Coordinates of C-alpha atoms and ligand atoms in Angstrom, one line a residue:
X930 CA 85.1 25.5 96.2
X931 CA 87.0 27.4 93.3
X932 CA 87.9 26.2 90.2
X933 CA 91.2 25.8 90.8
X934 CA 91.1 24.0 93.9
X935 CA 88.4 21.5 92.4
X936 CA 91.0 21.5 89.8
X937 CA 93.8 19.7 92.3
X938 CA 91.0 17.2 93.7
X939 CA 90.5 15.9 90.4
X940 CA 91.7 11.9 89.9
X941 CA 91.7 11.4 93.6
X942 CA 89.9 8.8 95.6
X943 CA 88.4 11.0 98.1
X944 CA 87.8 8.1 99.9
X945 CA 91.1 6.9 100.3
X946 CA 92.7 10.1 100.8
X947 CA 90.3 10.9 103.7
X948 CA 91.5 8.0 105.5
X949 CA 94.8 7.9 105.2
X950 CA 94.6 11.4 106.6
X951 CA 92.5 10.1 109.6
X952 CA 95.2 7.5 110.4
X953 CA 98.3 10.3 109.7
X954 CA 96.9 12.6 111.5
X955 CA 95.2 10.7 114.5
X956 CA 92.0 12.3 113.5
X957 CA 88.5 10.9 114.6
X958 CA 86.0 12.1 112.4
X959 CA 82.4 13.1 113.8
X960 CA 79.4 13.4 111.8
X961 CA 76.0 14.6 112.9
X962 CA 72.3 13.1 111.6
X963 CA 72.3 15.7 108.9
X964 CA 74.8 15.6 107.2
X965 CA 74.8 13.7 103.8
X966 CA 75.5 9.7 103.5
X967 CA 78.7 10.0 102.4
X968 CA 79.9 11.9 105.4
X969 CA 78.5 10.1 107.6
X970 CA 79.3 6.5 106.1
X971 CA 82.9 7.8 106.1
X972 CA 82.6 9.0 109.8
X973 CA 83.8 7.3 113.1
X974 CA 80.9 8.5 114.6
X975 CA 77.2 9.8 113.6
X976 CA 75.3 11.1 116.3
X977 CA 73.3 13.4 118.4
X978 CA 74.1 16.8 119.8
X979 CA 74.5 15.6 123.2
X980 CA 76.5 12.3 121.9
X981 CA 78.8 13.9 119.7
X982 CA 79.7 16.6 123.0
X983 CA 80.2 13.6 124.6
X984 CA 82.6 11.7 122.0
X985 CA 84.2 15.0 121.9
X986 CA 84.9 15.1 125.1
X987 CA 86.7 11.6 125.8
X988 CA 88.4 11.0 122.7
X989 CA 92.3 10.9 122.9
X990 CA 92.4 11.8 119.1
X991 CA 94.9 14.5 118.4
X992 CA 92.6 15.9 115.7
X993 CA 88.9 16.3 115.1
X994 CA 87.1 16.8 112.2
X995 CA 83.7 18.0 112.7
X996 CA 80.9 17.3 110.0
X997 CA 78.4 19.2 111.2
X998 CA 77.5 22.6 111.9
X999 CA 79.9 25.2 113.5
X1000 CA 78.2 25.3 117.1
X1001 CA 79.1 21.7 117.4
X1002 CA 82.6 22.1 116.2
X1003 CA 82.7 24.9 119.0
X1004 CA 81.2 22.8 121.9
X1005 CA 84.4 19.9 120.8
X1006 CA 87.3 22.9 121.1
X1007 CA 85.8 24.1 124.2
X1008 CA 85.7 20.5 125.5
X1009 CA 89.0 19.2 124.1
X1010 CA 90.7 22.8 124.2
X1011 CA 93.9 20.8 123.5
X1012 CA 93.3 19.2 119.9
X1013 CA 93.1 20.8 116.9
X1014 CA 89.4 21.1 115.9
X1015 CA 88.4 21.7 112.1
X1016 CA 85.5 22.5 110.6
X1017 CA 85.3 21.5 106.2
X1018 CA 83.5 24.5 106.1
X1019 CA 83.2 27.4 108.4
X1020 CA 80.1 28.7 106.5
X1021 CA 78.5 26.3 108.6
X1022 CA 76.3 28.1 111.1
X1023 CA 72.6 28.1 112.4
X1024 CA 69.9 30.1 112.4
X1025 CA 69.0 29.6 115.9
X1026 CA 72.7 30.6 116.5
X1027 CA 72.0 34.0 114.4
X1028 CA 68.8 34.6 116.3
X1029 CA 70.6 35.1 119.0
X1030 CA 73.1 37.8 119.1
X1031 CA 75.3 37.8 122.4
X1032 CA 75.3 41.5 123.3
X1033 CA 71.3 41.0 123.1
X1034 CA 71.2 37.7 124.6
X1035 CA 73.4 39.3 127.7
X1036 CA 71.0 42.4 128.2
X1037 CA 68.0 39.7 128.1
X1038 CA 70.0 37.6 131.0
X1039 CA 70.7 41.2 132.9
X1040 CA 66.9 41.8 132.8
X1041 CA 65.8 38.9 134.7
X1042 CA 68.6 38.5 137.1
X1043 CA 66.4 36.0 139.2
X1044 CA 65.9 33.5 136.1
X1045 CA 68.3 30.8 135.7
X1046 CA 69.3 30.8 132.1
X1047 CA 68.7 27.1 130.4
X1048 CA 70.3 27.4 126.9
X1049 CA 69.8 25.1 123.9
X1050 CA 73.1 24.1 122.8
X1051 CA 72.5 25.6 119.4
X1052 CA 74.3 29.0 120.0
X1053 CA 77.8 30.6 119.8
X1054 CA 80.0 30.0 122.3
X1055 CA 79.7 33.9 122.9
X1056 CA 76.3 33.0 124.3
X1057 CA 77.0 29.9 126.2
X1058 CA 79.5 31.9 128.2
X1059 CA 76.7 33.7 129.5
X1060 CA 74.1 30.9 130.5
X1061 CA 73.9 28.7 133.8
X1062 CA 73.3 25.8 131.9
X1063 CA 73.4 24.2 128.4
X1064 CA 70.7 22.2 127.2
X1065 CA 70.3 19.7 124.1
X1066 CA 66.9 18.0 123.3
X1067 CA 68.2 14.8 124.3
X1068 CA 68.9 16.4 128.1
X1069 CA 66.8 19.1 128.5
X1070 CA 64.0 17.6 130.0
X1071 CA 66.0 16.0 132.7
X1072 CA 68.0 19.3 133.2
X1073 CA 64.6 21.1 134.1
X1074 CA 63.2 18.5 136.2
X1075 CA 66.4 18.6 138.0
X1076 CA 65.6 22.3 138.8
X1077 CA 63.9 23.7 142.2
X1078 CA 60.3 23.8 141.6
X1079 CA 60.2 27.6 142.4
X1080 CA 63.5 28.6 140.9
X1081 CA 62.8 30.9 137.3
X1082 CA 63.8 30.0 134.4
X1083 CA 64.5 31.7 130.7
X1084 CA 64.9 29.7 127.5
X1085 CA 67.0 30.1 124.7
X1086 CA 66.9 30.3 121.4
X1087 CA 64.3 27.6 119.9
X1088 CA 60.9 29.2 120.9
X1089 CA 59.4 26.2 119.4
X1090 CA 61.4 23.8 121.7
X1091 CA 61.0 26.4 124.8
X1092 CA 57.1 26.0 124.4
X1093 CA 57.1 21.9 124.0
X1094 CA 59.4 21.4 127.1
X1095 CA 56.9 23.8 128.8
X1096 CA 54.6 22.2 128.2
X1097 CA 56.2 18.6 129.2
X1098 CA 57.2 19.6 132.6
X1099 CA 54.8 22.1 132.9
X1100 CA 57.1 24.8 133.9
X1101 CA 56.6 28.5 133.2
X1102 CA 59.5 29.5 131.2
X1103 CA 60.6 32.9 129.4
X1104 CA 61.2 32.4 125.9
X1105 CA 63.8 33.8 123.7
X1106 CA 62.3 34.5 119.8
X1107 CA 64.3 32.1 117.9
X1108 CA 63.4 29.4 115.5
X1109 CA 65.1 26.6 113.5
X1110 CA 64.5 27.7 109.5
X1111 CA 64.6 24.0 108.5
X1112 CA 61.9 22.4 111.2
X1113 CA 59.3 25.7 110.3
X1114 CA 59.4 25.0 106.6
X1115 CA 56.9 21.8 107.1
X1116 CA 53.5 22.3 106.5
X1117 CA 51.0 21.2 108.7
X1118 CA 48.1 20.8 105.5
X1119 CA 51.0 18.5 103.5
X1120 CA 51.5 16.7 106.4
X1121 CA 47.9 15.8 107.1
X1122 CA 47.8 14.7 103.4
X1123 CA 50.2 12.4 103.8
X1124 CA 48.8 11.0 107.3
X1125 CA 45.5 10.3 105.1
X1126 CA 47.6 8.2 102.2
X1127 CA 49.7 6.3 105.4
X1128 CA 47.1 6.2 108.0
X1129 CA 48.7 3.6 109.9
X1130 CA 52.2 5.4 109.7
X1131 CA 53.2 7.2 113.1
X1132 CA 54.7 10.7 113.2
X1133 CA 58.2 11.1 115.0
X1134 CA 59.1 14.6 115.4
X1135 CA 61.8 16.7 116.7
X1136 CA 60.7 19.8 119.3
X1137 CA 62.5 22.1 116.8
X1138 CA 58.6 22.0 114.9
X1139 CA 56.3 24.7 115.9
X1140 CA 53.3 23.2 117.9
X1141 CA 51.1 23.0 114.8
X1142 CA 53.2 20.1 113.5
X1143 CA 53.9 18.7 116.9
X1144 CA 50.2 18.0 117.7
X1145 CA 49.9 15.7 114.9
X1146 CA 53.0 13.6 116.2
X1147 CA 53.0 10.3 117.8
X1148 CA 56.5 10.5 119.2
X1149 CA 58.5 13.6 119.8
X1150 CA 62.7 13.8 120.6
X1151 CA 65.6 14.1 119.9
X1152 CA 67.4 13.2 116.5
X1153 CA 68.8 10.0 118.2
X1154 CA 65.3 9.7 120.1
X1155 CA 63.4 9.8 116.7
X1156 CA 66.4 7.0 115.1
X1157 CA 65.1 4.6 118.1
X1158 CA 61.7 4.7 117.8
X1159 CA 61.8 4.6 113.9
X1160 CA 63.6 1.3 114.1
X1161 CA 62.2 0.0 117.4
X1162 CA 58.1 0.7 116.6
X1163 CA 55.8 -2.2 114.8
X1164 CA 55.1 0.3 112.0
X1165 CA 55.9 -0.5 108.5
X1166 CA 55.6 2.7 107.1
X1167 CA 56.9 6.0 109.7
X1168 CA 56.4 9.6 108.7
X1169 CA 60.2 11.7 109.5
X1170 CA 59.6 15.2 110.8
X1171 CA 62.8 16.1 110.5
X1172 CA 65.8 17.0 108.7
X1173 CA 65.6 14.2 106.1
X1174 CA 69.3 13.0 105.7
X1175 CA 68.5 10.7 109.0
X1176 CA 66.8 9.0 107.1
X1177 CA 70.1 7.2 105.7
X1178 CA 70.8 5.9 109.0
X1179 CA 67.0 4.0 109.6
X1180 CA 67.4 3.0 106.7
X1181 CA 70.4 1.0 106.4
X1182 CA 69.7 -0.4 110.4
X1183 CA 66.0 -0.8 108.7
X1184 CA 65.9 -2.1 105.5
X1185 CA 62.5 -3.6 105.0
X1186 CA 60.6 -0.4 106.3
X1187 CA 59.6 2.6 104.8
X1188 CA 60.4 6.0 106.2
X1189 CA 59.2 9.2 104.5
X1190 CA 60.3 12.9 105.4
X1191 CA 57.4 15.4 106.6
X1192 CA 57.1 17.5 103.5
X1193 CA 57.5 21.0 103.2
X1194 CA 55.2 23.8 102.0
X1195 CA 54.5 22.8 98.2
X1196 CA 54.8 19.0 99.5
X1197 CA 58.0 18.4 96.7
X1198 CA 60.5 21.4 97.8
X1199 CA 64.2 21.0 99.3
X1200 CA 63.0 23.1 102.0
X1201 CA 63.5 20.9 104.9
X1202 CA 67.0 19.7 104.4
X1203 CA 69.5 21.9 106.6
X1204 CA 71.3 24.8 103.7
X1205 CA 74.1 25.0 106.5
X1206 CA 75.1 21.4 107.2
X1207 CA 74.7 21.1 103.4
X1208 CA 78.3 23.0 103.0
X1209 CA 79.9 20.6 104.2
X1210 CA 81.3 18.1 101.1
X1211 CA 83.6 15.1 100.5
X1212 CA 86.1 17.6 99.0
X1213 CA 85.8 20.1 101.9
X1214 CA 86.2 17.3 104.5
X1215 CA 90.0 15.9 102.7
X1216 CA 90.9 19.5 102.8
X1217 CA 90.2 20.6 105.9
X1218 CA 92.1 17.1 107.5
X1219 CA 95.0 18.1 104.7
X1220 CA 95.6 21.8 105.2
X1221 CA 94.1 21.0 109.0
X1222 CA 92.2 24.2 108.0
X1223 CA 89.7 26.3 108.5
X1224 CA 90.2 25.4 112.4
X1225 CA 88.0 26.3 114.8
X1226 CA 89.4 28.8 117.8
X1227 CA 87.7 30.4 120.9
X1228 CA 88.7 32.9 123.3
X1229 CA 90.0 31.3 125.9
X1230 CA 88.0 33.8 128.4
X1231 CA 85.4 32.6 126.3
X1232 CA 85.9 29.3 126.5
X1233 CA 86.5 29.0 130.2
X1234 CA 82.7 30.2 130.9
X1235 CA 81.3 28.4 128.2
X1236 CA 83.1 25.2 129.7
X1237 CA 80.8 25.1 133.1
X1238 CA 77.5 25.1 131.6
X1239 CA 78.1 22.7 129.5
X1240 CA 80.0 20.5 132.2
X1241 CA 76.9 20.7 133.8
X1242 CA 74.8 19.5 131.3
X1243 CA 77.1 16.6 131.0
X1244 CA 77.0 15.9 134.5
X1245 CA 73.3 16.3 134.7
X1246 CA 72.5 14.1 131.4
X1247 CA 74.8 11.4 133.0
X1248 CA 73.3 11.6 136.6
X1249 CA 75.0 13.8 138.9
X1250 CA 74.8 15.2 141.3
X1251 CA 75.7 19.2 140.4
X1252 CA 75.8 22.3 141.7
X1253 CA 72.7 24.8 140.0
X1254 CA 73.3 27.8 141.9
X1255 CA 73.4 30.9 138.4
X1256 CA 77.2 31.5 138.5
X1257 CA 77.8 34.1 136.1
X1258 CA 79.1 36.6 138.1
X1259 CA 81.9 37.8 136.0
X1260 CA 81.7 41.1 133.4
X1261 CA 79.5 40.5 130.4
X1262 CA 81.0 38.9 127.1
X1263 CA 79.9 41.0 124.6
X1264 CA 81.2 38.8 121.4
X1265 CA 83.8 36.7 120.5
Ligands
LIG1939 P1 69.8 16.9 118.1 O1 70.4 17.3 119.3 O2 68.4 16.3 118.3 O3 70.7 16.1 117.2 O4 69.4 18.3 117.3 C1 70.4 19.0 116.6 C2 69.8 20.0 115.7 O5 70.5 20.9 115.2 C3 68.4 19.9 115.3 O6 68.1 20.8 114.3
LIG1940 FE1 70.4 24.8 113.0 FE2 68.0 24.0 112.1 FE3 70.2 23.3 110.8 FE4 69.7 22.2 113.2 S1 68.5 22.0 111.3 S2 71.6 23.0 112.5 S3 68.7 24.0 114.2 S4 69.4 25.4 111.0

């Protein structure tokens, strides 16, 4: 934020200002697990990938403020195409998401044009256009056992997540080469020192973690998954492998326990807190609901094919019946 603009926010009670906005501008504000306490003790709504798709999908808000990253801000326009979607800052992205270029992601698709293309829901709406169905790591399980036994199937971006579900449903899948910066910055040797000072703490884990970290896990899911267990299990003490700011949530539903993030490589570094949901700021949030900027915007050819994979995953993650037959058929998107 420049100086000048800091400058202007100066004397105000974010706070305050923030929900006045809200109310003005019939705004519901959405805030993933990552994103700091103050975000998400201000939002409507903290949740999971697949939960806050969902909440975008039926609210009747005129506006939605996204605190989260800018895939999720682009799954809410492309769901609610009629409300104005803003992001505090567009900055925002995702490494998966830059793993995954769409012009390469398309000749990938054209290559195996007998796979069915499962696609983890953190990517740019650019390459959802060109996938049969999305995927989060709430759903994806589900998704795949919904699939014909002998039907082919290529996975994108998370390699890491690609192999776990693999191995869960023991499906053969093609795996794209991408990775989550924040869940491969834990080391496996700090992590084993901390199991030895907490032996009777469990391990919950995200599938984001490479395999090394994920075979010393007791429980591995989603982000909302991982919440459940850490309130629901006996343990006093739970080890967090993953990004640590969901920590704020167990901990207020879970006062009297202890939860402690997997460290990363030196055991004390900042390395496994998300750099891009870490853009977003108080300040940046009672801007973007003032100035209703930056907004998010997606081609609306865009949009359109990005809309039926992710209607499926919807309808698949709710129980539906849906049809699974590879539908894109039209000319490739090459960007948006
Ligand atoms: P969840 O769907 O589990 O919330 O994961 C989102 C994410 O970006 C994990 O890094
Ligand atoms: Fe992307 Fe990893 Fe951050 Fe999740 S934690 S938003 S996968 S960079």
């Amino acid at each position: 934020m420049d100086a000048r603009r800091a400058e202007s926010l100066k004397g105000l009670d974010l706070r305050a200002e923030i929900d006045r906005l809200r109310r003005e501008r019939r705004a519901v504000i959405l805030a993933h697990y990552y994103q700091t306490p103050d975000l998400q003790d201000l939002a409507d709504f903290v949740g999971d990938s697949l939960e806050l798709s969902r909440k975008a999908a039926e609210t009747d808000a005129e506006v939605i403020a996204f605190c989260g990253v800018r895939f999720m801000a682009e799954v809410a326009k492309i769901l609610s195409p009629g409300k104005i979607v803003v992001l505090p800052d567009m900055e925002a992205g995702c490494s998966l998401e830059d793993s995954c270029p769409p012009d390469e992601f398309a000749a990938f698709r054209s290559s195996h044009p007998d796979h069915i293309s499962l696609t983890y829901i953190n990517c740019s709406a650019a390459v959802k256009a060109h996938s049969d169905i999305i995927v989060t790591s709430s759903s994806a399980e589900t998704i795949i056992n919904a699939l014909p036994k002998e039907q082919k199937i290529l996975f994108a971006p998370d390699r890491h997540l690609g192999a776990w579900l693999s191995r869960r449903t023991g499906r053969e899948m093609l795996l794209w080469d991408g990775s989550c910066i924040v869940h491969e910055a834990f080391s496996e040797t700090e992590l084993l020192k901390l199991k030895t000072l907490h032996p009777d703490a469990p391990v919950a884990a995200h599938p984001e973690c490479p395999a090394h970290i994920l075979d010393h896990a007791d429980m591995i899911g989603s982000t909302s998954a991982i919440l459940k267990f850490a309130l629901e299990s006996p343990a006093e003490t739970i080890i967090v492998a993953t990004e640590p700011h969901i920590i704020h949530q167990m901990q207020q539903k879970a006062p009297h326990k202890r939860f402690i993030g997997a460290p990363g490589a030196d055991g004390n570094c900042n390395c496994n807190m998300c750099p891009y949901m870490a853009l977003n700021t108080l300040e940046k949030l009672y801007v973007a609901l003032r100035d209703l900027s930056p907004r998010i915007e997606v081609p609306e050819e865009i949009r359109l094919r990005a809309l039926l994979p992710l209607n499926r995953m919807l309808a698949i993650a709710s129980g539906a019946a849906t049809d699974l037959t590879p539908a894109q058929t039209t000319p490739p998107v090459t960007g948006d």
